Each structure stands twice: as structure tokens, then as C-alpha cells.
mmCIF file of C-alpha atoms in Angstrom:
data_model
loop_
_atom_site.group_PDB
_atom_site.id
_atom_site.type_symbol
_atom_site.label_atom_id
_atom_site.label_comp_id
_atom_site.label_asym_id
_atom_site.label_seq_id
_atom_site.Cartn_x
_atom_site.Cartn_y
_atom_site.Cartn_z
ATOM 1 C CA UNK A 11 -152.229 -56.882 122.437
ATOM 2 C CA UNK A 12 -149.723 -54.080 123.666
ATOM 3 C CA UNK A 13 -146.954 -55.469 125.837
ATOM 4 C CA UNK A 14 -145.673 -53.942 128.853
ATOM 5 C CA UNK A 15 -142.261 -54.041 130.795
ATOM 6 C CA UNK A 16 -142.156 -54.618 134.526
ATOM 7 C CA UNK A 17 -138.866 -53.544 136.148
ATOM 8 C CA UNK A 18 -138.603 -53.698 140.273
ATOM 9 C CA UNK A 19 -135.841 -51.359 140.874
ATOM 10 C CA UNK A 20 -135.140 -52.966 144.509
ATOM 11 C CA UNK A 21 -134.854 -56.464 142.631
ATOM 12 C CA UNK A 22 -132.060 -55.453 140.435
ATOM 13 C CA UNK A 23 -128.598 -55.268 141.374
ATOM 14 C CA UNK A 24 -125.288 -53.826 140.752
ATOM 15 C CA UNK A 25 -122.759 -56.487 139.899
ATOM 16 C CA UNK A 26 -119.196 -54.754 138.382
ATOM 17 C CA UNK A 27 -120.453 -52.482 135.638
ATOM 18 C CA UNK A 28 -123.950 -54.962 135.060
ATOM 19 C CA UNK A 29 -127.190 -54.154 136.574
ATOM 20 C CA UNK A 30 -128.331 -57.477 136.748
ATOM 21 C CA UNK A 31 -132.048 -58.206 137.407
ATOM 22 C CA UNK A 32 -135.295 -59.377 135.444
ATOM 23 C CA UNK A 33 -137.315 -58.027 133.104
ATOM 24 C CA UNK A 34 -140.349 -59.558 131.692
ATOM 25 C CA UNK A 35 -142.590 -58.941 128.570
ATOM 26 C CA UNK A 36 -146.156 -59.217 129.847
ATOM 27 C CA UNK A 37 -149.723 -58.502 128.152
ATOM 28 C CA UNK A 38 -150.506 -54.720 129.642
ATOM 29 C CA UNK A 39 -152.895 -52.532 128.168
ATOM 30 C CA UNK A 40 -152.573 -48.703 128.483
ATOM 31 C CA UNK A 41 -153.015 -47.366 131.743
ATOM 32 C CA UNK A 42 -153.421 -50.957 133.381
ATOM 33 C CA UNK A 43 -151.577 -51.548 136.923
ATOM 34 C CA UNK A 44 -149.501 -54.150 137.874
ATOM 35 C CA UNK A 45 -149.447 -54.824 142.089
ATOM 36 C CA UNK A 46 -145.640 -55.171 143.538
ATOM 37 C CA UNK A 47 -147.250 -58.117 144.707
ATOM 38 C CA UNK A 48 -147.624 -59.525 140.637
ATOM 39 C CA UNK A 49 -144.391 -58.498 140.336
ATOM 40 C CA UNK A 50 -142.600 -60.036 143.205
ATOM 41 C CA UNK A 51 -144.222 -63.405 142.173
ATOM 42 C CA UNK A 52 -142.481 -62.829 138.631
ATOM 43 C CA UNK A 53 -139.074 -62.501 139.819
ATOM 44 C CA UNK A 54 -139.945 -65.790 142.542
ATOM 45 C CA UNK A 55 -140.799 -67.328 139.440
ATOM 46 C CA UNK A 56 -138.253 -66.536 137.255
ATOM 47 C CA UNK A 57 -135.610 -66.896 140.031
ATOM 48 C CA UNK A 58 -137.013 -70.502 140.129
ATOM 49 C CA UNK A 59 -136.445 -71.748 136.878
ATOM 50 C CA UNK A 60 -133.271 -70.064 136.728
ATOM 51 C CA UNK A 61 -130.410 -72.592 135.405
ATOM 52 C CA UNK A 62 -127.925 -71.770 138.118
ATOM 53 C CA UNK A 63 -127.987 -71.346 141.649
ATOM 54 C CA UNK A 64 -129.422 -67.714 142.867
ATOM 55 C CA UNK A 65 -129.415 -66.795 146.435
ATOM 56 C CA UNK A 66 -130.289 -63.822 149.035
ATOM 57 C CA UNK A 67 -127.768 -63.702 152.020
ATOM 58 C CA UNK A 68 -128.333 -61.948 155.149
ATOM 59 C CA UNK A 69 -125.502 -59.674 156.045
ATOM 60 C CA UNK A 70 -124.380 -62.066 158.499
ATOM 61 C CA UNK A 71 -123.643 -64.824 155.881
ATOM 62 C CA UNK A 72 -126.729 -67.106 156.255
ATOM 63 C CA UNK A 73 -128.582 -67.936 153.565
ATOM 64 C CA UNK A 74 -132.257 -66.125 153.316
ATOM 65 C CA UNK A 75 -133.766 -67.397 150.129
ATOM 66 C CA UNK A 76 -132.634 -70.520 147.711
ATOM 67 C CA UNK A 77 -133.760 -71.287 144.379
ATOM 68 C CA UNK A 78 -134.283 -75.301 143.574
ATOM 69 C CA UNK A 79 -131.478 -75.356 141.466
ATOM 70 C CA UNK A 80 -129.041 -74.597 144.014
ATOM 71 C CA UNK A 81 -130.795 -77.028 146.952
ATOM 72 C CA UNK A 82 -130.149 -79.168 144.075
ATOM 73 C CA UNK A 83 -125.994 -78.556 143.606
ATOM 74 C CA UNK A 84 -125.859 -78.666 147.313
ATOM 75 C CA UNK A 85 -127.670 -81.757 147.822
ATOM 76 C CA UNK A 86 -130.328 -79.975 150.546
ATOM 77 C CA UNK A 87 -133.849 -79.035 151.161
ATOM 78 C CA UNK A 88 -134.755 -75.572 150.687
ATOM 79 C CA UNK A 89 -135.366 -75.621 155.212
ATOM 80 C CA UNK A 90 -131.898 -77.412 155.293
ATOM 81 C CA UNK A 91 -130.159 -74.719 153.998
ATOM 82 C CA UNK A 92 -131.673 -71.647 155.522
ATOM 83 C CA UNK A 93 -130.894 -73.321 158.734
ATOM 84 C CA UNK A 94 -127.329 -72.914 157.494
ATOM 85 C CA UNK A 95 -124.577 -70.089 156.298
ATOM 86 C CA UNK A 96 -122.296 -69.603 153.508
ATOM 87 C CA UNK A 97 -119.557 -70.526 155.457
ATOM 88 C CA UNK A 98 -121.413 -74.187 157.083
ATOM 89 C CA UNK A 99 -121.319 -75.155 153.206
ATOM 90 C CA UNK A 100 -117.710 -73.741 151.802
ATOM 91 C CA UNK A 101 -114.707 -76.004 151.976
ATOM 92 C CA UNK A 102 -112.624 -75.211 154.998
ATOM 93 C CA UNK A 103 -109.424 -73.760 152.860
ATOM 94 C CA UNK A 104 -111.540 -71.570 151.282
ATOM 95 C CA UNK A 105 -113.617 -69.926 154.355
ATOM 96 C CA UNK A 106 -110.654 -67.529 155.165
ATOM 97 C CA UNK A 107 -110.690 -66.280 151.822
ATOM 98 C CA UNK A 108 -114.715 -65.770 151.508
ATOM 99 C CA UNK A 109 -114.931 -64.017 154.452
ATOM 100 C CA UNK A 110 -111.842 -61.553 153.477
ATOM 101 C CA UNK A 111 -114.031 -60.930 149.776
ATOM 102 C CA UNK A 112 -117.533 -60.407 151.766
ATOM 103 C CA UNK A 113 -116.123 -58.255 154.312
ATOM 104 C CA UNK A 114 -114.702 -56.485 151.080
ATOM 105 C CA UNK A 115 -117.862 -56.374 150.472
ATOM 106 C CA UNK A 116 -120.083 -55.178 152.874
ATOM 107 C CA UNK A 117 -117.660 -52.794 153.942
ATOM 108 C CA UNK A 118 -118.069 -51.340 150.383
ATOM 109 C CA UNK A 119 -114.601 -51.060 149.434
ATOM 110 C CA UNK A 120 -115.864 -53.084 146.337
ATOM 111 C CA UNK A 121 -119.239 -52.658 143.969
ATOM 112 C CA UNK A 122 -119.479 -56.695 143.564
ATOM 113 C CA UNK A 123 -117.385 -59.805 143.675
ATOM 114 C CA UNK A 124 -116.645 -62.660 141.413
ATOM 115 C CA UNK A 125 -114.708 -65.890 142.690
ATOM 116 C CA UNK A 126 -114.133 -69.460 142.866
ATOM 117 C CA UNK A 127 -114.932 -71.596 145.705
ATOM 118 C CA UNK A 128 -115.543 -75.034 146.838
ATOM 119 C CA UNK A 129 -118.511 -75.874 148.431
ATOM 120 C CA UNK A 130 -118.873 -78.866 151.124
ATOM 121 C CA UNK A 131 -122.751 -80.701 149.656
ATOM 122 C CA UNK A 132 -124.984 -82.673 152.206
ATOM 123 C CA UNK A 133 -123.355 -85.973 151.208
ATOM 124 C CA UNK A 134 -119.598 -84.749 151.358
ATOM 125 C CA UNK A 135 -118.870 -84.381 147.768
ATOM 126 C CA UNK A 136 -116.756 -81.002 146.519
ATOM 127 C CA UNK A 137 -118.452 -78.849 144.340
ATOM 128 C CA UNK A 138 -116.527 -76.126 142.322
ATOM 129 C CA UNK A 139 -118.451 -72.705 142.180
ATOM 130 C CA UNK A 140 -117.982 -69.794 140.306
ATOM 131 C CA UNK A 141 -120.196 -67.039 142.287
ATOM 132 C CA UNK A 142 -120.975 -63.630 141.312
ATOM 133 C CA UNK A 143 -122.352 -61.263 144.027
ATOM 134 C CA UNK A 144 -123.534 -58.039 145.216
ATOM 135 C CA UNK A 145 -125.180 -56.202 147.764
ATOM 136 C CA UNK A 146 -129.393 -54.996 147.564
ATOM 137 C CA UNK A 147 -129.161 -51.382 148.780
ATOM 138 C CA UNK A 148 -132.490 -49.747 150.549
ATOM 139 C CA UNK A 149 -133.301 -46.923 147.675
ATOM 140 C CA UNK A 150 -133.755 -44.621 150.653
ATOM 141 C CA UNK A 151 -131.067 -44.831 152.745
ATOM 142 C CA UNK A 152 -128.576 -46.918 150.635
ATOM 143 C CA UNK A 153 -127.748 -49.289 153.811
ATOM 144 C CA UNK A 154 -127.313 -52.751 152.552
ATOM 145 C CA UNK A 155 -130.464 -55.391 153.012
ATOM 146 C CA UNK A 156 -128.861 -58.395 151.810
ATOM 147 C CA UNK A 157 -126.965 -59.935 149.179
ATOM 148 C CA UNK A 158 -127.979 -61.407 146.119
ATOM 149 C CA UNK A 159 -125.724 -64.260 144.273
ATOM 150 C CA UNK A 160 -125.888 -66.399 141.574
ATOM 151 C CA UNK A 161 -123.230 -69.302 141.649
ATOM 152 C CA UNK A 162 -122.393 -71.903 138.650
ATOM 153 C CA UNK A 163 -121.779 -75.189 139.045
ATOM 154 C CA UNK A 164 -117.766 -75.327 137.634
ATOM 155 C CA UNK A 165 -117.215 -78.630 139.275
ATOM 156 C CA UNK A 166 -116.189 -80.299 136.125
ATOM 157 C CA UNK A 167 -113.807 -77.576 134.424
ATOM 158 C CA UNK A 168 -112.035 -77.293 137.669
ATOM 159 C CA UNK A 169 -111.446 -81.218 137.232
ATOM 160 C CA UNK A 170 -110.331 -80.523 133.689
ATOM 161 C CA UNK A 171 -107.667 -77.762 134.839
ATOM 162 C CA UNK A 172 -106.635 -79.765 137.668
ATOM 163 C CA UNK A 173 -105.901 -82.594 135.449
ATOM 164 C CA UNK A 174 -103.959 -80.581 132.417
ATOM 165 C CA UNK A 175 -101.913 -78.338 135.464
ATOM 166 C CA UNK A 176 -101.311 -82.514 136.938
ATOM 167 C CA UNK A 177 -100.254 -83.692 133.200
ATOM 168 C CA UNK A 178 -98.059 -80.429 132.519
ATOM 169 C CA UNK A 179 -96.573 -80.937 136.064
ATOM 170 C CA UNK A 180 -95.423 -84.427 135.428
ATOM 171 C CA UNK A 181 -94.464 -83.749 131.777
ATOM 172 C CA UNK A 182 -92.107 -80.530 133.774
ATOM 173 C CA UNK A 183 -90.853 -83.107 136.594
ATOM 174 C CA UNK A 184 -89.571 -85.532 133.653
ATOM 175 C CA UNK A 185 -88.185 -83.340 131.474
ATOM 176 C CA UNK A 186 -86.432 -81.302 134.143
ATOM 177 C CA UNK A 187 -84.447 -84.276 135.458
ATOM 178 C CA UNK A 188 -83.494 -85.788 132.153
ATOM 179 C CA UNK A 189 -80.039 -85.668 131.282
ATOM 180 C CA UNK A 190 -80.318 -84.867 127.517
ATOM 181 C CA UNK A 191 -81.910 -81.619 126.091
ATOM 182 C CA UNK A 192 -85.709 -81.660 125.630
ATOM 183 C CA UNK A 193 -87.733 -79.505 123.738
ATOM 184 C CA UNK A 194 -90.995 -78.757 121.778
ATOM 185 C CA UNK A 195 -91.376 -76.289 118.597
ATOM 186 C CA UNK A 196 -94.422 -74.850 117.224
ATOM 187 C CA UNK A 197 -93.444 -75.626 113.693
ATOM 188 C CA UNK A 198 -96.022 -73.274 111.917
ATOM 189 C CA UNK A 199 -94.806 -70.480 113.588
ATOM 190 C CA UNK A 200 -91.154 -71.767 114.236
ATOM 191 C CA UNK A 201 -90.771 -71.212 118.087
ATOM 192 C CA UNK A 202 -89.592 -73.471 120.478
ATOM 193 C CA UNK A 203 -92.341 -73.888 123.239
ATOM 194 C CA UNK A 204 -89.808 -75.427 125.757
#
């Protein structure tokens, strides 16, 4: 049986040089129709079993659709967290610096944005993201609808680089205040580290 492509160009969108959105191979024969409708419960669907946390946000930072995965980083009901914003669930020394990057944003002095944050979950707990984002333009008029992000749960390799910067720190702090001279080679390629 012939296989089709479905493509929803208002579902896709722009994040650096990456149109990112979702195609899928479905059983079409020639000249057969597929409704917006089948297609919007694709992309639901696929959005859904997606293995990282996707997201629409309303201009105004609150969150307008959640997938499971990221009620599940968060630690709240799908309800829970549309009755919230970006901000309510962002670590408070990192809110200055999200709003600065959204405004960036929305103000389209930037395509898309990529950064760290911590997020605040239900029970109190950090969790490291690392979120991609961009805006959904109206093909029409180009105004911005919303913005679509997909954030990774990072929470454990920020641990790991906290710990090696904490171990190189202490390692600096010691050999800094030692009297005698301290260093390291690299004895393959003869070159003293430090």
C-alpha cells in the first residue's frame, strides 16, 4: 500500500537553522484526503509519547498545552500546570534571566532560544532543564500565536559538572596555598597541565 506524508505547516517551527516539527508515514492511497482534524490528532499523539517535555506557551508566559512527560518532570497534573506560568515553576535566580531571553524573543530580535534553567517541581525538588524554543507565527500575518518548547531533563549532568567544577575547585584551593611547587604533566604529549 502507497504511503503518504502529512506535514502541518502551522505545527512546525523555526528553531536556529532547524524546522522542527512532525512528520508521519501513513497508509494514503492516491488522491485520498486527510482532515486537519486527522492530522492535529497525529501531532497530539506524537507530542504525547514524546521522550522529553514539549510545551505551547501563551505570549504572556503561561503554559497552554503540556505533554505527560513534562507533568511528569514537574511533578503536576496536566490542570495544575496550565493554572500556572513559566515563571511560577523556574527557580527564582533564574527568572530575571528567562524573562530577558523571552522578551528576546518575542520581540524578535532572535529566531529561537536555547538555555539552561532550573525549574522549582510541585514537591520542591530542583530540576535542571535544557529548553529549546521558538515562536508559532500565523502564516498570514506572521504575528506570533504562541510558543512551542521542548525542555530535557539535565538534572543529573548538571550534578556531574557541579561536582567536577567542586573537585577542581578544592584541588585549585590546595594547591594554590601550598608552599612547594605543584604540578601535573600530560606525559604522552609532554605538557605540563598545571
Amino acid at each position: 500500500q502507497p504511503l503518504g506524508c502529512l506535514i502541518e505547516p502551522e505545527r512546525t517551527a523555526e528553531i536556529g537553522s532547524q524546522v522542527v516539527g512532525v512528520i508521519e508515514a501513513i497508509p494514503v492511497e492516491r488522491g485520498d484526503r486527510v482532515s486537519k482534524g486527522q492530522v492535529v490528532a497525529m501531532l497530539h499523539a506524537q507530542s504525547e509519547r514524546a521522550a522529553v517535555g514539549v510545551a505551547h506557551i501563551g505570549l504572556d508566559g503561561r503554559w497552554l498545552r503540556v505533554n505527560a512527560r513534562l507533568c511528569d518532570m514537574l511533578g503536576y497534573t496536566e490542570a495544575e500546570l496550565l493554572q500556572r506560568t513559566v515563571i511560577d515553576t523556574t527557580h527564582p535566580d533564574d527568572r530575571a534571566s528567562v524573562r530577558d531571553t523571552a522578551r528576546q524573543l518575542v520581540a524578535g530580535e532572535v529566531d529561537s532560544i536555547h538555555f539552561r534553567k532550573r525549574y522549582v517541581t510541585k514537591a520542591g525538588a530542583l530540576l535542571g532543564g535544557e529548553v529549546s524554543a521558538s515562536l508559532v507565527r500565523d502564516e498570514a500575518t506572521r504575528h506570533s500565536r504562541h510558543g512551542v518548547a521542548v525542555i530535557q531533563d539535565i538534572t543529573a549532568r548538571m550534578a556531574a559538572e557541579a561536582a567536577v567544577k567542586e573537585s577542581d575547585d578544592r584541588f585549585r584551593t590546595f594547591a594554590d596555598h601550598v608552599p612547594d611547587v605543584i604540578y601535573i604533566v600530560d606525559a604522552p604529549r609532554r605538557q605540563v597541565e598545571y
